Amino acid sequence: MSWIGLRDASEGVLSAVGLGHANRGPAPDPDSLLVRDPWPSALTLCLDTDGTLRLLMRHGAQHLSRELATDLDTFENVVQITYSWDCPARHGTLSLYLPDHGKLFQTEVSAPFPLSMRDATRLMADHFLCKTDASLHFAALSDDIEPAGPMPSIGENATIETPKGQKAIETFRPGDIVTTLDGDDAQVRWAGSHLLPARGRYAPCLLRAPYYGVTRNFLVGQDQRLYLSGSNIEYLFGKEEVIAAARHLVDHRAVLAVDSRPLTVRYHHILLDRPAVIIVNGTPLESFDVRPLLGDPGVLRHSILRDLPPELRPMATDLEIPVLHGFEALTLTESARA
């Protein structure tokens, strides 16, 4: 199933059959485990001012504590925290990812405690018993082990340019060939998709035709970067080409933040044999950026690329095109409106 709970400042929902699916069966036992436990329980996740992420749990008379040290020195950053557990395997993982900096911190959690459906309901849907900080964008709960690190990329209804013409993104398989912006061929090393809560930095942006060369509207993740070039780029930034995150290009015309949305969104990814710019629905986009993952095998095995054979990992990971900061991209969008 995957995602069964979602909570943000305005709502909280838990569905034992999965978000967005009608529940036609009997209600689940509130004491059934997410791997039967009527004991008192508690779960706390907190991020200290020194950048230390702390996990505290209570399960009956037992207590669990785990710390993850990071180099986070300012709370102006967006952070994505992931806690996953496999109780039969007596193993868990606590991760913190900084999407603005491409940094992923991770530590192992031995003998993690299980949660009951009663716990899950309190976490997701009880705003009285379960408190959250005002800075929390959203929290979500899955009944599967979810990967950590960079994920959102390109939504459905997208086609990619290949030597044989356009090909739907969901049909790509390892070994397929795509045509890059410079006319070269690049090989697909891995292809996959992932369902994510449509909230926070996982919420999509809509790229609209005919702006940026888009031939048909489609969704991308907020951190998916677009390739930009031309005289205006050189005039504004003194560079022939740049890339910029979709969220920094939101102007309510060419790029829209999707506010009216379902609970979840499916993103597709294709990993190439090298970083490249690919043509998606007519517009050039950066290929799947996995730099935070490939440098650490310990991190890689908990990511979306956990099943990627070592021999298929690309040797080069840097596209070597300047990335616009948010304030720089704002200059670009304002000049386009002038």
PDB file of C-alpha atoms in Angstrom, residues 102-104 106 150 271 289-301 303 305 308 313-318:
ATOM      1  CA  GLY A 102      22.194  18.050  -1.136  1.00  0.00           C
ATOM      2  CA  LYS A 103      23.380  16.667   2.218  1.00  0.00           C
ATOM      3  CA  LEU A 104      22.100  13.457   3.792  1.00  0.00           C
ATOM      4  CA  GLN A 106      21.934   8.947   8.645  1.00  0.00           C
ATOM      5  CA  PRO A 150      16.578  12.979  -2.996  1.00  0.00           C
ATOM      6  CA  LEU A 271      19.244   7.697 -13.863  1.00  0.00           C
ATOM      7  CA  ASP A 289      20.649  14.295  -9.512  1.00  0.00           C
ATOM      8  CA  VAL A 290      21.828  11.634  -7.057  1.00  0.00           C
ATOM      9  CA  ARG A 291      25.099  13.156  -5.826  1.00  0.00           C
ATOM     10  CA  PRO A 292      24.098  12.919  -2.133  1.00  0.00           C
ATOM     11  CA  LEU A 293      23.651   9.152  -2.522  1.00  0.00           C
ATOM     12  CA  LEU A 294      26.496   7.817  -4.620  1.00  0.00           C
ATOM     13  CA  GLY A 295      29.311   8.969  -2.351  1.00  0.00           C
ATOM     14  CA  ASP A 296      28.345   6.767   0.615  1.00  0.00           C
ATOM     15  CA  PRO A 297      27.413   3.069   0.218  1.00  0.00           C
ATOM     16  CA  GLY A 298      25.860   3.097   3.694  1.00  0.00           C
ATOM     17  CA  VAL A 299      23.484   5.857   2.634  1.00  0.00           C
ATOM     18  CA  LEU A 300      22.884   4.393  -0.802  1.00  0.00           C
ATOM     19  CA  ARG A 301      21.386   1.147   0.541  1.00  0.00           C
ATOM     20  CA  SER A 303      17.803   5.270  -0.779  1.00  0.00           C
ATOM     21  CA  LEU A 305      18.665   3.421  -5.592  1.00  0.00           C
ATOM     22  CA  LEU A 308      21.178  -0.449  -8.197  1.00  0.00           C
ATOM     23  CA  ARG A 313      26.571   3.562 -10.872  1.00  0.00           C
ATOM     24  CA  PRO A 314      27.650   6.543 -13.007  1.00  0.00           C
ATOM     25  CA  MET A 315      31.249   7.612 -12.554  1.00  0.00           C
ATOM     26  CA  ALA A 316      30.569  11.339 -13.017  1.00  0.00           C
ATOM     27  CA  THR A 317      27.940  13.011 -10.833  1.00  0.00           C
ATOM     28  CA  ASP A 318      28.286  16.756 -11.442  1.00  0.00           C
TER      29      ASP A 318
END
